Tab-separated table of C-alpha atoms and ligand atoms in Angstrom:
chain	number	residue	atom	x	y	z
A	1	MET	CA	95.483	75.809	119.229
A	2	GLU	CA	98.477	74.083	117.609
A	3	SER	CA	101.752	75.933	118.304
A	4	THR	CA	103.406	77.398	115.221
A	5	ILE	CA	106.804	76.595	116.720
A	6	GLN	CA	108.189	73.058	116.745
A	7	THR	CA	110.988	72.165	119.145
A	8	ILE	CA	113.165	69.097	118.760
A	9	LEU	CA	115.668	67.940	121.355
A	10	VAL	CA	118.936	66.567	119.994
A	11	ASN	CA	120.214	64.331	122.766
A	12	THR	CA	123.937	64.554	122.073
A	13	LYS	CA	126.749	65.697	124.356
A	14	PRO	CA	125.905	68.473	124.959
A	15	LYS	CA	122.208	68.264	124.133
A	16	TYR	CA	120.427	71.145	122.439
A	17	THR	CA	117.142	72.105	120.891
A	18	VAL	CA	116.243	72.937	117.312
A	19	SER	CA	113.361	75.435	117.130
A	20	ILE	CA	111.500	75.633	113.828
A	21	GLY	CA	108.757	77.998	112.760
A	22	PRO	CA	107.731	81.242	111.074
A	23	GLY	CA	109.014	84.544	112.470
A	24	LEU	CA	111.485	82.827	114.815
A	25	LEU	CA	114.389	85.111	113.953
A	26	ALA	CA	112.780	87.715	116.224
A	27	GLN	CA	113.248	85.260	119.095
A	28	CYS	CA	116.848	84.237	118.305
A	29	GLY	CA	118.344	86.454	121.033
A	30	GLU	CA	115.918	85.212	123.689
A	31	LEU	CA	116.416	81.577	122.657
A	32	ALA	CA	120.204	82.043	122.801
A	33	ALA	CA	119.887	83.675	126.229
A	34	GLY	CA	117.920	80.615	127.353
A	35	VAL	CA	120.974	78.391	126.860
A	36	LEU	CA	123.936	80.782	127.243
A	37	THR	CA	124.649	83.436	129.808
A	38	PRO	CA	124.507	86.673	127.793
A	39	CYS	CA	128.034	87.366	126.588
A	40	ARG	CA	129.753	88.708	123.510
A	41	ALA	CA	128.186	87.195	120.389
A	42	ALA	CA	130.294	87.195	117.204
A	43	ILE	CA	127.860	86.905	114.298
A	44	VAL	CA	129.395	85.345	111.191
A	45	THR	CA	127.460	85.644	107.947
A	46	ASP	CA	127.931	86.042	104.190
A	47	SER	CA	127.467	89.088	101.994
A	48	THR	CA	124.038	87.962	100.700
A	49	VAL	CA	122.520	87.057	104.060
A	50	ALA	CA	124.036	90.112	105.779
A	51	LYS	CA	121.931	92.431	103.598
A	52	LEU	CA	118.745	90.559	104.482
A	53	TYR	CA	119.038	89.791	108.190
A	54	LEU	CA	122.231	90.980	109.903
A	55	ALA	CA	120.915	94.270	111.321
A	56	ARG	CA	117.847	92.505	112.757
A	57	VAL	CA	119.857	89.666	114.302
A	58	GLU	CA	122.267	92.150	115.901
A	59	GLU	CA	119.282	93.991	117.370
A	60	TYR	CA	117.652	90.796	118.697
A	61	PHE	CA	120.853	89.638	120.389
A	62	GLN	CA	121.434	93.085	121.918
A	63	ALA	CA	117.860	93.184	123.192
A	64	ALA	CA	118.489	89.852	124.950
A	65	GLY	CA	121.560	91.221	126.746
A	66	PHE	CA	124.398	90.162	124.418
A	67	SER	CA	126.991	92.581	123.093
A	68	VAL	CA	127.556	91.903	119.408
A	69	CYS	CA	130.183	92.140	116.703
A	70	ALA	CA	129.851	90.859	113.140
A	71	HIS	CA	132.036	89.467	110.389
A	72	VAL	CA	130.783	89.276	106.786
A	73	PHE	CA	132.590	87.079	104.244
A	74	PRO	CA	131.898	86.916	100.485
A	75	ALA	CA	129.003	84.580	99.587
A	76	GLY	CA	129.687	81.388	97.621
A	77	GLU	CA	131.033	77.845	98.032
A	78	GLU	CA	134.334	79.016	96.481
A	79	HIS	CA	134.949	80.980	99.693
A	80	LYS	CA	134.572	77.923	101.934
A	81	ASN	CA	138.322	77.615	102.369
A	82	LEU	CA	141.213	78.018	104.776
A	83	SER	CA	141.714	81.646	103.835
A	84	THR	CA	138.130	82.619	104.838
A	85	LEU	CA	138.447	80.469	107.975
A	86	SER	CA	141.658	82.283	108.853
A	87	GLU	CA	139.919	85.661	108.410
A	88	ILE	CA	137.115	84.545	110.743
A	89	LEU	CA	139.634	83.382	113.369
A	90	GLU	CA	141.603	86.652	113.113
A	91	PHE	CA	138.313	88.550	113.479
A	92	LEU	CA	137.439	86.608	116.663
A	93	ALA	CA	140.909	87.259	118.057
A	94	GLY	CA	140.779	90.939	117.027
A	95	GLU	CA	137.472	91.267	118.872
A	96	GLN	CA	139.129	89.616	121.887
A	97	LEU	CA	136.438	86.972	122.213
A	98	THR	CA	137.011	84.855	125.319
A	99	ARG	CA	136.071	81.261	126.067
A	100	SER	CA	132.856	82.409	127.718
A	101	ASP	CA	131.692	84.161	124.497
A	102	CYS	CA	129.957	82.624	121.482
A	103	VAL	CA	129.892	82.500	117.684
A	104	VAL	CA	126.577	82.791	115.826
A	105	ALA	CA	126.356	81.300	112.321
A	106	LEU	CA	123.754	83.231	110.318
A	107	GLY	CA	123.300	81.695	106.874
A	108	GLY	CA	123.330	78.490	104.860
A	109	GLY	CA	125.551	75.421	104.935
A	110	VAL	CA	128.759	77.196	103.909
A	111	CYS	CA	128.375	79.726	106.715
A	112	GLY	CA	127.392	77.126	109.331
A	113	ASP	CA	130.285	74.851	108.380
A	114	MET	CA	132.892	77.614	108.529
A	115	ALA	CA	131.588	79.510	111.564
A	116	GLY	CA	131.237	76.184	113.400
A	117	PHE	CA	134.797	75.190	112.482
A	118	ALA	CA	136.065	78.578	113.695
A	119	ALA	CA	134.088	78.209	116.948
A	120	GLY	CA	135.499	74.707	117.454
A	121	CYS	CA	139.136	75.696	117.098
A	122	TYR	CA	139.239	79.301	118.367
A	123	LEU	CA	140.697	79.104	121.897
A	124	ARG	CA	140.225	75.311	121.511
A	125	GLY	CA	136.470	75.740	121.414
A	126	VAL	CA	133.793	78.324	122.168
A	127	LYS	CA	130.016	77.871	122.094
A	128	PHE	CA	128.087	78.405	118.901
A	129	ILE	CA	124.529	78.951	117.728
A	130	GLN	CA	123.154	78.092	114.288
A	131	LEU	CA	120.607	80.329	112.544
A	132	PRO	CA	120.050	78.464	109.231
A	133	THR	CA	118.591	80.557	106.388
A	134	THR	CA	118.525	78.010	103.539
A	135	PHE	CA	116.362	74.940	103.093
A	136	LEU	CA	119.440	72.706	102.857
A	137	SER	CA	120.920	73.971	106.105
A	138	ALA	CA	117.509	73.771	107.799
A	139	VAL	CA	116.906	70.123	106.896
A	140	ASP	CA	120.460	68.881	107.235
A	141	SER	CA	123.676	70.789	107.802
A	142	SER	CA	122.713	72.973	110.792
A	143	VAL	CA	122.022	69.887	112.913
A	144	GLY	CA	124.538	67.262	113.992
A	145	GLY	CA	127.702	69.275	114.570
A	146	LYS	CA	129.665	68.596	111.387
A	147	THR	CA	131.847	71.567	110.446
A	148	ALA	CA	134.398	71.856	107.649
A	149	VAL	CA	136.183	73.803	104.959
A	150	ASP	CA	137.173	72.629	101.487
A	151	LEU	CA	140.827	72.041	100.631
A	152	ARG	CA	142.382	72.203	97.140
A	153	HIS	CA	142.212	68.386	97.135
A	154	GLY	CA	138.487	68.175	97.807
A	155	LYS	CA	135.377	69.224	99.685
A	156	ASN	CA	135.084	69.221	103.480
A	157	LEU	CA	138.522	67.671	103.930
A	158	ALA	CA	139.345	69.674	107.080
A	159	GLY	CA	136.838	69.978	109.901
A	160	LEU	CA	135.716	68.941	113.345
A	161	PHE	CA	132.608	67.947	115.264
A	162	LEU	CA	131.049	70.659	117.403
A	163	GLN	CA	127.407	70.415	118.429
A	164	PRO	CA	125.717	73.845	118.512
A	165	SER	CA	124.176	75.113	121.752
A	166	ALA	CA	120.930	75.836	119.877
A	167	VAL	CA	119.548	75.911	116.344
A	168	VAL	CA	116.886	78.508	115.510
A	169	CYS	CA	115.261	78.007	112.115
A	170	ASP	CA	112.920	80.768	110.955
A	171	THR	CA	110.970	79.241	108.074
A	172	ASP	CA	110.131	82.752	106.794
A	173	CYS	CA	113.815	83.123	105.802
A	174	LEU	CA	113.249	80.417	103.189
A	175	GLN	CA	110.758	82.587	101.288
A	176	THR	CA	113.589	84.566	99.645
A	177	LEU	CA	115.362	81.484	98.240
A	178	SER	CA	115.621	80.964	94.475
A	179	PRO	CA	113.963	77.838	92.991
A	180	THR	CA	117.465	76.356	92.545
A	181	GLU	CA	118.359	76.869	96.207
A	182	LEU	CA	115.022	75.425	97.265
A	183	ALA	CA	115.618	72.383	95.051
A	184	ASP	CA	119.021	71.848	96.720
A	185	GLY	CA	117.325	71.431	100.084
A	186	ALA	CA	114.566	69.308	98.543
A	187	ALA	CA	117.196	66.766	97.470
A	188	GLU	CA	118.354	66.302	101.084
A	189	ALA	CA	114.725	66.194	102.287
A	190	ILE	CA	113.824	63.500	99.713
A	191	LYS	CA	116.964	61.577	100.752
A	192	THR	CA	115.830	61.758	104.384
A	193	GLY	CA	112.364	60.602	103.304
A	194	VAL	CA	113.874	57.534	101.601
A	195	LEU	CA	115.782	56.767	104.818
A	196	SER	CA	112.993	57.469	107.289
A	197	GLY	CA	109.790	56.279	105.614
A	198	GLU	CA	106.512	57.125	103.930
A	199	ALA	CA	105.392	59.856	106.350
A	200	LEU	CA	108.199	62.200	105.270
A	201	PHE	CA	108.756	60.837	101.766
A	202	SER	CA	105.146	61.461	100.721
A	203	LEU	CA	105.383	65.094	101.917
A	204	THR	CA	108.410	65.646	99.665
A	205	ASP	CA	106.777	63.979	96.662
A	206	THR	CA	105.107	67.207	95.556
A	207	ASP	CA	105.646	70.173	93.272
A	208	ASP	CA	104.765	72.612	96.062
A	209	LEU	CA	107.100	72.024	99.002
A	210	PHE	CA	106.112	75.346	100.560
A	211	ARG	CA	102.739	73.888	101.523
A	212	ASN	CA	104.394	71.626	104.085
A	213	LEU	CA	107.730	73.319	104.630
A	214	LYS	CA	107.683	73.426	108.425
A	215	GLU	CA	106.513	69.823	108.714
A	216	ILE	CA	109.168	68.628	106.249
A	217	ILE	CA	111.938	70.437	108.142
A	218	THR	CA	110.634	69.169	111.477
A	219	ARG	CA	110.491	65.569	110.285
A	220	CYS	CA	113.966	65.787	108.683
A	221	VAL	CA	115.485	67.239	111.863
A	222	ALA	CA	113.696	64.739	114.112
A	223	PHE	CA	114.971	61.848	112.006
A	224	LYS	CA	118.506	63.225	111.811
A	225	ALA	CA	118.491	63.763	115.589
A	226	THR	CA	117.735	60.069	116.210
A	227	VAL	CA	120.600	59.048	113.910
A	228	VAL	CA	123.153	61.539	115.285
A	229	GLU	CA	122.260	60.593	118.867
A	230	GLN	CA	123.300	57.010	118.120
A	231	ASP	CA	126.518	57.903	116.298
A	232	GLU	CA	127.689	61.442	116.902
A	233	LEU	CA	131.136	60.930	115.365
A	234	ASP	CA	130.010	59.307	112.099
A	235	ASN	CA	131.545	55.868	112.592
A	236	GLY	CA	128.424	53.771	111.993
A	237	VAL	CA	124.735	54.407	111.441
A	238	ARG	CA	125.252	58.139	110.760
A	239	ARG	CA	126.962	57.169	107.523
A	240	THR	CA	123.536	56.122	106.147
A	241	LEU	CA	122.853	59.886	105.900
A	242	ASN	CA	125.295	59.765	102.989
A	243	LEU	CA	122.643	58.053	100.846
A	244	GLY	CA	123.169	59.286	97.266
A	245	HIS	CA	126.361	61.091	98.243
A	246	THR	CA	128.961	58.686	96.781
A	247	ALA	CA	127.840	59.261	93.200
A	248	GLY	CA	126.693	62.763	94.197
A	249	HIS	CA	130.114	63.882	95.417
A	250	ALA	CA	131.648	62.291	92.320
A	251	ILE	CA	129.331	64.342	90.077
A	252	GLU	CA	130.253	67.520	91.966
A	253	ALA	CA	133.962	66.732	91.606
A	254	CYS	CA	133.653	65.868	87.873
A	255	SER	CA	131.920	69.225	87.298
A	256	ASN	CA	134.692	70.989	89.217
A	257	TYR	CA	131.950	71.933	91.704
A	258	GLY	CA	129.946	73.713	88.982
A	259	ILE	CA	126.996	71.391	89.791
A	260	ARG	CA	125.444	72.312	93.121
A	261	HIS	CA	125.545	69.849	96.036
A	262	GLY	CA	121.789	69.198	96.215
A	263	HIS	CA	121.490	68.707	92.461
A	264	ALA	CA	124.438	66.295	92.445
A	265	VAL	CA	123.003	64.352	95.415
A	266	ALA	CA	119.660	64.084	93.581
A	267	ALA	CA	121.335	62.439	90.582
A	268	GLY	CA	123.430	60.263	92.925
A	269	LEU	CA	120.293	59.143	94.765
A	270	ALA	CA	118.569	58.218	91.490
A	271	ILE	CA	121.648	56.267	90.319
A	272	ILE	CA	121.990	54.202	93.511
A	273	ALA	CA	118.212	53.559	93.709
A	274	ARG	CA	118.136	52.231	90.129
A	275	ALA	CA	121.342	50.227	90.736
A	276	SER	CA	119.854	48.664	93.873
A	277	GLU	CA	116.876	47.411	91.890
A	278	ALA	CA	118.896	46.300	88.868
A	279	LEU	CA	121.335	44.322	91.046
A	280	GLY	CA	118.568	42.614	93.040
A	281	TRP	CA	119.400	44.343	96.339
A	282	ALA	CA	116.048	46.124	96.769
A	283	GLU	CA	113.205	44.530	98.749
A	284	GLU	CA	110.595	46.565	96.895
A	285	PRO	CA	110.882	48.648	93.748
A	286	CYS	CA	111.268	52.300	94.746
A	287	ALA	CA	113.547	53.897	92.128
A	288	ALA	CA	110.668	55.154	89.972
A	289	ARG	CA	109.020	56.813	92.984
A	290	ILE	CA	112.287	58.415	94.069
A	291	CYS	CA	112.959	59.721	90.547
A	292	ALA	CA	109.395	61.093	90.278
A	293	ALA	CA	109.793	62.978	93.572
A	294	LEU	CA	113.137	64.397	92.412
A	295	GLN	CA	111.664	65.484	89.079
A	296	ARG	CA	108.687	67.148	90.754
A	297	ASN	CA	111.229	69.232	92.639
A	298	ASN	CA	113.090	70.199	89.436
A	299	LEU	CA	116.037	67.982	90.287
A	300	PRO	CA	118.094	65.815	87.912
A	301	THR	CA	117.868	62.016	87.936
A	302	GLY	CA	120.929	61.352	85.786
A	303	THR	CA	124.288	62.723	84.737
A	304	ASP	CA	126.352	63.075	81.582
A	305	TYR	CA	129.520	61.905	83.398
A	306	SER	CA	130.218	58.259	82.573
A	307	PRO	CA	130.181	55.487	85.207
A	308	ALA	CA	133.965	55.204	84.749
A	309	ALA	CA	134.492	58.936	85.406
A	310	LEU	CA	132.192	58.780	88.448
A	311	ALA	CA	133.993	55.739	89.862
A	312	ARG	CA	137.392	57.429	89.427
A	313	ALA	CA	136.158	60.558	91.227
A	314	ALA	CA	134.406	58.569	93.979
A	315	LEU	CA	137.527	56.580	94.745
A	316	ALA	CA	139.450	59.788	95.405
A	317	ASP	CA	136.758	60.775	97.974
A	318	LYS	CA	137.193	60.406	101.745
A	319	LYS	CA	134.527	57.674	102.016
A	320	ARG	CA	136.929	55.078	100.629
A	321	ARG	CA	138.507	52.778	103.248
A	322	GLY	CA	141.390	50.742	101.830
A	323	GLY	CA	140.222	48.380	99.090
A	324	GLU	CA	136.525	48.797	99.931
A	325	ILE	CA	134.009	51.588	99.678
A	326	SER	CA	130.792	51.852	101.699
A	327	LEU	CA	127.580	52.494	99.807
A	328	VAL	CA	124.142	53.195	101.241
A	329	ILE	CA	121.664	51.002	99.384
A	330	PRO	CA	117.926	51.774	99.291
A	331	GLN	CA	115.928	48.600	99.911
A	332	LYS	CA	112.523	50.288	99.974
A	333	ILE	CA	111.136	53.647	101.143
A	334	GLY	CA	112.063	53.720	104.843
A	335	LYS	CA	114.817	51.102	104.716
A	336	CYS	CA	118.409	51.505	103.530
A	337	GLU	CA	121.459	49.421	104.343
A	338	MET	CA	125.205	50.007	104.315
A	339	LYS	CA	127.107	47.731	101.971
A	340	SER	CA	130.878	47.526	101.641
A	341	VAL	CA	131.912	46.767	98.069
A	342	PRO	CA	135.356	46.188	96.539
A	343	VAL	CA	136.519	49.375	94.825
A	344	GLU	CA	136.864	47.585	91.497
A	345	GLU	CA	133.081	46.884	91.471
A	346	LEU	CA	132.072	50.518	91.855
A	347	GLU	CA	132.043	51.356	88.145
A	348	SER	CA	129.742	48.433	87.324
A	349	ILE	CA	127.400	49.391	90.210
A	350	PHE	CA	127.186	52.949	88.891
A	351	ALA	CA	126.683	51.557	85.364
A	352	ALA	CA	123.720	49.465	86.615
A	353	GLY	CA	121.931	52.650	87.749
A	354	TRP	CA	123.312	55.153	85.269
A	355	GLU	CA	121.137	57.318	83.038
A	356	ASN	CA	122.101	60.518	81.326
A	357	CYS	CA	120.413	63.859	82.103
B	401	LIG	N1	125.065	65.524	106.338
B	401	LIG	C1	125.281	64.257	106.873
B	401	LIG	C2	125.655	64.268	108.317
B	401	LIG	O1	125.495	65.275	108.989
B	401	LIG	O2	126.128	63.273	108.809
């Protein structure tokens, strides 16, 4: 009989496994005990997720021999900042966590990013475990060790790399997500499909992602693992994972972060796919297929912000290096390439792929 649990090894330093499947939360304590000597586990979560899962996760960690304490911060991207990070650090210190203890991130991308950052700088680094509860964190942010908080000047401007000791993804947690939250994750899954190839892309090109949720997450994580293993610190091939993110981050910034990350990335992906075709960079037409997959998942394929406004916002982003900016260009489904372009060409590239919502 086929196992309901998928396990993927991420061969970084240190290496760790990502376990994916239904009902896995009940095994989170045991899985943590498999990689860490039972210690004090500081569970960090937000006010929404705490109501759903905190009591159970505390129980599962205690049953596996950990002693637990928990910190709950207010839910929402607007709380992903230095003040919340400082509260988490003060909580860890107040609980007298030592270097042999661990932090457990229970929640979506905001929680994972902040709890991971706190784990990476508290006492110059303690171990941490990711328990992703959103589709977006399951397919992308819980794997690869990027952590961050937003600064007043922009998103994710302060952070560090810290690979988790384990990631435990209970696909049942995704059943409570709103259609908008699900669509956010779908955007990153479609992006990964464009990067990795037909096998994943065709699974995301549907109006019923739930049918293949576990397989989509597994394929996204497996692909991301191969990329992160080659370039843990994001100096080369890992930057291809930013497909759609240059225009996407610009759309988020133009909306003052009123447009959600996944929705902005979807529009950014559509813009760069159309631009690639229009400018003769694509090997095979794929923009129409990408846009159809996005639309099936209730995601936008355009924006009302002008190419000039997007270019201005993109050039303030951290992906700019001197007079050039790196773009990830889709060539066909399963093949994308990095291209460095002069900053003054960015507006015309966006214009070549621009459509309004
Ligand atoms: N989310 C892109 C990365 O982890 O590099």
